Coordinates of C-alpha atoms in Angstrom, one line a residue:
M13 CA -12.8 5.4 -10.4
A14 CA -13.6 8.5 -8.3
T15 CA -14.2 11.6 -10.3
G16 CA -14.7 15.3 -9.5
D17 CA -12.7 18.4 -8.9
R18 CA -11.6 17.7 -5.3
H19 CA -11.1 14.4 -3.6
H20 CA -8.8 15.6 -0.8
S21 CA -9.1 17.7 2.3
D22 CA -10.5 21.2 1.6
R23 CA -7.4 22.5 3.3
E24 CA -5.1 20.9 0.7
I25 CA -4.0 22.9 -2.3
E26 CA -2.4 21.0 -5.1
S27 CA -2.7 23.3 -8.2
L28 CA -2.6 26.9 -9.1
D29 CA -6.3 26.9 -9.9
E30 CA -7.0 25.7 -6.4
F31 CA -4.6 28.3 -4.9
D32 CA -6.3 31.1 -6.8
D33 CA -9.7 29.9 -5.8
V34 CA -8.8 29.9 -2.1
V35 CA -7.1 33.3 -2.3
T36 CA -10.3 34.8 -3.7
R37 CA -12.0 33.8 -0.5
G38 CA -9.5 35.9 1.4
S39 CA -7.4 33.6 3.5
L40 CA -4.8 30.8 3.3
V41 CA -4.8 30.3 7.1
G42 CA -4.3 26.7 8.0
H43 CA -4.0 25.5 4.4
R44 CA -1.4 23.1 3.1
V45 CA 0.0 24.1 -0.3
Q46 CA 1.7 21.1 -1.9
S47 CA 4.2 21.4 -4.7
V48 CA 2.7 24.4 -6.5
D49 CA 4.9 26.9 -8.2
L50 CA 4.1 30.3 -6.6
T51 CA 6.8 32.4 -8.2
D52 CA 4.1 34.3 -10.1
R53 CA 1.8 34.7 -7.1
T54 CA 3.9 37.0 -5.0
S55 CA 1.3 39.7 -4.7
A56 CA -1.3 37.2 -3.5
L57 CA 1.1 35.9 -0.9
L58 CA 1.9 39.3 0.3
S59 CA -1.7 40.4 0.6
T60 CA -3.3 37.2 2.0
A61 CA -3.1 35.9 5.6
T62 CA -1.1 32.7 5.9
T63 CA -1.0 32.0 9.6
G64 CA -0.6 28.3 10.3
A65 CA -0.3 27.5 6.6
M66 CA 2.3 25.0 5.3
F67 CA 4.1 25.3 2.0
L68 CA 5.6 22.0 0.8
G69 CA 8.1 22.3 -2.0
C70 CA 6.5 25.5 -3.4
P71 CA 8.9 27.8 -5.3
M72 CA 8.3 31.4 -4.3
R73 CA 10.2 34.7 -4.4
P74 CA 12.3 35.7 -1.4
D75 CA 10.0 38.5 -0.2
A76 CA 7.0 36.2 -0.4
A77 CA 8.8 33.5 1.5
A78 CA 9.9 36.0 4.2
K79 CA 6.4 37.3 4.6
V80 CA 4.7 33.9 5.0
R81 CA 7.3 32.9 7.5
A82 CA 6.7 36.0 9.5
D83 CA 3.0 35.1 9.5
G84 CA 3.9 31.9 11.2
A85 CA 3.6 29.6 8.2
L86 CA 6.0 26.7 7.7
V87 CA 7.9 26.7 4.5
F88 CA 9.6 23.5 3.2
P89 CA 11.6 24.7 0.2
P90 CA 12.1 22.7 -2.9
V91 CA 15.2 20.4 -2.8
P92 CA 17.6 21.2 -5.6
D93 CA 19.1 18.7 -8.0
L94 CA 16.6 15.9 -7.2
P95 CA 15.3 13.8 -10.1
F96 CA 11.9 13.7 -8.4
D97 CA 9.6 15.9 -6.3
P98 CA 9.3 14.6 -2.7
Y99 CA 6.3 16.8 -2.0
R100 CA 4.3 16.0 -5.2
G101 CA 0.5 16.3 -4.8
L102 CA -0.5 13.9 -7.7
L103 CA 0.4 10.5 -8.9
Y104 CA 2.7 10.0 -11.9
S105 CA 1.6 9.7 -15.5
P106 CA 3.3 7.5 -18.0
G107 CA 4.4 10.5 -20.0
E108 CA 6.0 12.1 -16.9
L109 CA 8.0 9.0 -16.0
F110 CA 9.2 8.3 -19.5
E111 CA 9.8 11.9 -20.6
G112 CA 12.9 12.0 -22.8
L113 CA 12.5 8.4 -24.0
T114 CA 12.5 9.2 -27.7
T115 CA 15.5 11.6 -27.6
G116 CA 17.8 10.0 -25.0
G117 CA 16.5 6.5 -24.4
Y118 CA 15.3 5.0 -21.2
A119 CA 18.5 6.0 -19.3
A120 CA 17.6 9.7 -19.8
T121 CA 14.0 9.4 -18.3
P122 CA 13.0 10.7 -14.8
D123 CA 12.2 7.1 -13.9
A124 CA 15.7 5.8 -14.6
R125 CA 17.3 8.9 -13.0
A126 CA 15.2 8.4 -9.8
Y127 CA 16.4 4.8 -9.6
A128 CA 20.0 5.8 -10.1
W129 CA 19.6 8.4 -7.3
F130 CA 18.1 5.7 -5.1
Q131 CA 20.9 3.3 -5.7
E132 CA 23.5 6.0 -4.9
T133 CA 21.9 7.4 -1.8
K134 CA 21.0 4.0 -0.4
A135 CA 24.6 2.9 -0.6
D136 CA 25.7 6.1 1.2
G137 CA 23.2 5.6 4.0
D138 CA 22.4 9.3 4.0
I139 CA 19.7 10.2 6.5
F140 CA 18.6 13.2 4.5
A141 CA 18.0 11.0 1.4
S142 CA 16.1 8.5 3.6
M143 CA 13.9 11.3 4.8
L144 CA 13.2 12.5 1.3
R145 CA 12.2 9.0 0.2
S146 CA 9.8 8.7 3.1
I147 CA 8.2 12.1 2.4
H148 CA 7.8 11.2 -1.2
D149 CA 6.2 7.8 -0.5
D150 CA 3.8 9.3 2.0
A151 CA 2.8 12.0 -0.6
I152 CA 2.2 9.2 -3.1
S153 CA 0.0 7.3 -0.6
D154 CA -2.0 10.5 0.0
A155 CA -2.5 11.1 -3.7
L156 CA -3.5 7.5 -4.3
D157 CA -6.1 7.6 -1.5
E158 CA -7.5 10.8 -3.0
L159 CA -7.7 9.2 -6.5
L160 CA -9.5 6.0 -5.2
V161 CA -12.2 7.6 -3.1
D162 CA -15.4 5.5 -3.7
A163 CA -13.7 3.3 -6.3
R164 CA -14.2 -0.4 -6.5
V165 CA -10.7 -1.6 -6.9
V166 CA -9.7 -5.1 -8.1
G167 CA -6.1 -6.0 -7.8
V168 CA -4.5 -8.2 -10.6
M169 CA -1.3 -9.9 -9.5
G170 CA 1.0 -11.9 -11.7
G171 CA 4.6 -12.3 -12.7
H172 CA 6.8 -9.8 -14.6
A173 CA 8.2 -12.6 -16.9
M174 CA 4.9 -13.0 -18.9
A175 CA 5.9 -12.0 -22.4
R176 CA 4.0 -10.0 -24.9
G177 CA 2.8 -12.1 -27.8
T178 CA 1.8 -15.1 -25.6
D179 CA -1.6 -16.5 -25.0
A180 CA -1.1 -15.9 -21.3
Y181 CA -0.4 -12.2 -21.9
A182 CA -3.5 -11.9 -24.2
G183 CA -5.6 -13.6 -21.5
A184 CA -4.4 -11.1 -18.8
A185 CA -5.3 -8.3 -21.1
R186 CA -8.8 -9.6 -21.7
L187 CA -9.2 -9.9 -17.9
G188 CA -8.2 -6.2 -17.4
Q189 CA -10.7 -5.2 -20.2
A190 CA -13.5 -7.3 -18.7
L191 CA -13.0 -5.9 -15.2
A192 CA -12.8 -2.3 -16.4
R193 CA -16.0 -2.7 -18.5
A194 CA -17.7 -4.1 -15.4
G195 CA -17.0 -0.9 -13.6
F196 CA -14.0 -1.9 -11.5
T197 CA -10.8 0.1 -11.2
V198 CA -7.9 -2.3 -12.1
A199 CA -4.8 -2.0 -9.9
T200 CA -1.6 -3.9 -10.6
G201 CA 2.0 -3.8 -9.4
G202 CA 2.6 -1.5 -12.3
G203 CA 5.4 -3.4 -13.9
P204 CA 5.9 -5.5 -17.0
G205 CA 4.4 -8.9 -17.9
A206 CA 1.0 -9.8 -16.4
M207 CA 0.8 -6.4 -14.7
E208 CA 1.2 -4.6 -18.0
A209 CA -1.3 -6.9 -19.7
A210 CA -4.0 -6.1 -17.2
N211 CA -3.4 -2.4 -17.4
L212 CA -3.4 -2.7 -21.2
G213 CA -6.8 -4.4 -21.0
A214 CA -8.2 -1.6 -18.9
Y215 CA -6.7 1.0 -21.3
A216 CA -8.5 -0.9 -24.2
A217 CA -11.9 -1.0 -22.4
P218 CA -13.5 2.0 -24.0
H219 CA -12.3 1.0 -27.5
P220 CA -13.8 -1.6 -29.9
D221 CA -12.6 -5.1 -29.3
E222 CA -10.5 -5.0 -32.5
M223 CA -8.3 -2.4 -30.9
L224 CA -7.0 -4.9 -28.3
A225 CA -6.3 -7.5 -30.8
E226 CA -4.3 -5.1 -33.0
A227 CA -2.5 -3.7 -30.0
L228 CA -1.4 -7.1 -28.9
E229 CA 0.1 -7.7 -32.4
L230 CA 1.9 -4.4 -32.3
L231 CA 3.3 -5.0 -28.8
A232 CA 4.6 -8.5 -29.7
K233 CA 7.4 -6.8 -31.7
A234 CA 9.1 -6.1 -28.4
P235 CA 8.2 -9.1 -26.3
S236 CA 10.1 -8.2 -23.1
F237 CA 11.7 -5.2 -21.4
M238 CA 15.0 -7.1 -21.8
P239 CA 17.3 -6.5 -23.5
S240 CA 16.0 -3.0 -24.3
I241 CA 13.6 -1.1 -22.0
S242 CA 13.6 1.7 -24.6
D243 CA 12.3 -0.5 -27.4
W244 CA 9.8 -2.1 -25.0
A245 CA 8.4 1.2 -23.8
A246 CA 8.4 2.8 -27.3
A247 CA 6.1 0.0 -28.5
A248 CA 3.7 0.8 -25.6
F249 CA 3.7 4.5 -26.5
E250 CA 3.0 3.6 -30.1
V251 CA -0.1 1.9 -29.0
R252 CA -1.2 4.9 -26.9
D253 CA -0.5 7.3 -29.8
R254 CA -2.5 5.1 -32.2
W255 CA -5.4 4.7 -29.9
P256 CA -5.6 7.7 -27.5
G257 CA -8.3 8.1 -24.9
G258 CA -7.9 4.8 -23.2
G259 CA -9.4 3.8 -19.9
D260 CA -8.0 4.6 -16.5
S261 CA -6.3 2.1 -14.3
V262 CA -3.7 2.2 -11.6
G263 CA -0.1 0.9 -11.4
I264 CA 1.8 0.6 -8.2
P265 CA 5.4 -0.1 -8.9
T266 CA 8.6 0.4 -7.0
W267 CA 12.1 1.7 -7.5
F268 CA 13.3 -1.1 -5.2
Y269 CA 13.0 -3.4 -8.2
G270 CA 14.8 -0.8 -10.4
H271 CA 15.5 -3.3 -13.2
E272 CA 11.7 -3.5 -13.8
P273 CA 10.4 -0.4 -15.5
P274 CA 6.8 0.8 -15.0
N275 CA 4.4 0.0 -17.8
A276 CA 2.9 2.8 -19.9
F277 CA -0.7 1.6 -19.8
A278 CA -1.5 2.4 -16.2
E279 CA -2.9 6.0 -16.5
H280 CA -2.1 6.7 -12.8
I281 CA 1.2 5.4 -11.4
A282 CA 1.9 5.4 -7.7
K283 CA 5.6 4.6 -7.7
Y284 CA 7.3 4.1 -4.3
F285 CA 10.9 3.8 -3.1
A286 CA 9.8 1.4 -0.2
N287 CA 8.6 -1.9 -1.6
A288 CA 7.0 -3.0 1.7
T289 CA 4.8 0.2 1.6
R290 CA 4.0 -0.5 -2.0
E291 CA 3.1 -4.2 -1.5
D292 CA 0.8 -3.6 1.5
G293 CA -0.7 -0.5 0.0
L294 CA -1.7 -2.3 -3.3
L295 CA -3.4 -5.2 -1.5
A296 CA -5.0 -3.0 1.2
R297 CA -6.6 -0.8 -1.5
S298 CA -8.0 -3.8 -3.5
N299 CA -11.3 -3.5 -1.7
A300 CA -13.3 -5.5 -4.3
G301 CA -10.9 -8.4 -4.4
V302 CA -7.7 -9.7 -5.9
I303 CA -7.1 -12.0 -8.9
F304 CA -3.8 -13.9 -8.8
L305 CA -2.4 -15.0 -12.2
P306 CA 0.4 -17.5 -12.4
G307 CA 3.6 -16.2 -10.9
A308 CA 6.6 -17.1 -8.9
A309 CA 7.8 -16.2 -5.4
G310 CA 6.5 -12.6 -5.6
T311 CA 3.0 -13.7 -6.4
V312 CA 3.1 -16.4 -3.7
Q313 CA 4.1 -13.8 -1.2
E314 CA 1.2 -11.5 -2.3
I315 CA -1.3 -14.4 -2.0
F316 CA -0.5 -14.8 1.7
D317 CA 0.0 -11.1 2.3
N318 CA -3.6 -10.8 1.2
A319 CA -4.8 -13.9 3.0
T320 CA -3.5 -12.8 6.4
P321 CA -5.9 -9.8 6.9
N322 CA -8.7 -11.9 5.5
Y323 CA -8.0 -14.7 8.0
Y324 CA -7.9 -12.3 11.0
E325 CA -10.5 -9.9 9.4
S326 CA -8.2 -7.1 10.4
R327 CA -9.5 -5.0 7.5
G328 CA -13.1 -6.0 8.1
E329 CA -15.0 -8.5 6.0
P330 CA -12.7 -10.8 3.9
T331 CA -12.4 -9.7 0.3
P332 CA -12.5 -12.1 -2.7
M333 CA -9.4 -14.0 -3.8
V334 CA -9.4 -15.7 -7.2
L335 CA -6.4 -17.9 -8.1
V336 CA -6.1 -18.6 -11.9
D337 CA -4.6 -21.8 -13.3
R338 CA -5.4 -24.9 -11.3
V339 CA -2.2 -26.8 -12.4
H340 CA 0.1 -23.9 -11.5
W341 CA -1.4 -23.4 -8.0
T342 CA -1.9 -27.0 -7.1
E343 CA 1.1 -28.8 -8.7
R344 CA 3.9 -26.4 -9.7
L345 CA 3.5 -24.1 -6.6
P346 CA 0.8 -25.8 -4.4
T347 CA -0.4 -22.6 -2.8
W348 CA -4.1 -23.4 -3.1
P349 CA -4.2 -26.4 -0.7
L350 CA -2.6 -24.2 2.0
L351 CA -5.0 -21.4 1.3
Q352 CA -7.9 -23.8 1.6
S353 CA -6.6 -25.1 4.9
L354 CA -6.3 -21.6 6.3
A355 CA -9.8 -20.6 5.2
A356 CA -11.5 -23.8 6.5
G357 CA -14.2 -22.9 9.0
R358 CA -13.7 -19.1 8.7
S359 CA -15.6 -16.5 7.0
M360 CA -13.0 -16.2 4.3
E361 CA -13.8 -19.7 3.2
S362 CA -16.6 -18.4 1.0
R363 CA -14.4 -15.7 -0.5
I364 CA -11.7 -17.8 -2.2
A365 CA -11.9 -19.6 -5.6
L366 CA -9.6 -21.5 -8.0
V367 CA -10.3 -21.4 -11.7
D368 CA -8.7 -23.1 -14.6
S369 CA -8.5 -20.2 -17.0
V370 CA -8.2 -16.5 -16.9
D371 CA -11.5 -16.0 -18.8
E372 CA -13.3 -17.7 -15.9
A373 CA -11.9 -15.2 -13.3
P374 CA -14.5 -12.3 -13.8
A375 CA -17.4 -14.7 -13.2
A376 CA -15.7 -16.2 -10.2
L377 CA -15.1 -12.8 -8.7
K378 CA -18.7 -11.9 -9.2
L379 CA -19.9 -15.1 -7.5
L380 CA -17.6 -14.5 -4.5
T381 CA -18.8 -10.9 -4.3
S382 CA -22.5 -11.8 -4.3
G383 CA -21.9 -14.6 -1.8
E384 CA -24.1 -17.0 -3.8

């Protein structure tokens, strides 16, 4: 995953440290300040040129706001009483989305409150709420692109119904671990089941192998997010507390499926209101390939959402696609024969593979990547 102090435009300011650094150079002209609390930076705003600057959701004192507007800056003030920040400059963390879990249960968390707001405003058809959702999702996409600069991203797709404590869940976790240890950034849909397992594996990658085995046993106490999201999430945070310092990975969930909570093992969570933006964004950013674990309609959709740009080469050279579980993808949901037919005679033909077990997937991905 990309590392360093700045991955975004030199004109974007997303923290107080960045703000202070730019101010010491004498000018905020043309900069974009994104969701930074500037209430304690009044003197800096009053004494620094801000012509053409833009302040997105930055709290500031009235005299500072009046001055920067007089300079010709655009000021988009914070929106009161929202359970989320539409102008946020960074992705979510598990702790941020699940804040309040231990004291008030899942219903009290920012994640649950954002979903409740979404349901209410969607029913009202409020154009202002629709605009706020769009601004938020665009900010999330911007933050995600900044995070993934130069990263080799492998998407892991699979169903949300895969329960903790099963062999399938353990296999998906081993897959995430193997990919992370091979230097890939694991990206999933960010939800429960197979998605959580792959993020868990990436989290476990820096730890000894025994950690993953013990974590799987601990998580099995709460096999599913139903009937209690609170118990399910609490088990995940128990693992994080017992083994801090896990590896990074990305989860890309959506409030569109509000009954599915995000998992707590993706260190960086790009949560969207618009599912279509989320689906396409996840696949488009999986530049090192996608591994498809057994799933149902959603995973079938993702297979062909990914196959289409590979077929037309609309994103450049086709990226690897590995389908896991021969029986599932040839008999239960015979997706593989259609994928083969689409690929026949095209450059994507050498970039697809079907394997019997999840443990074969990393080697298959490597083979497709090398083109051997």
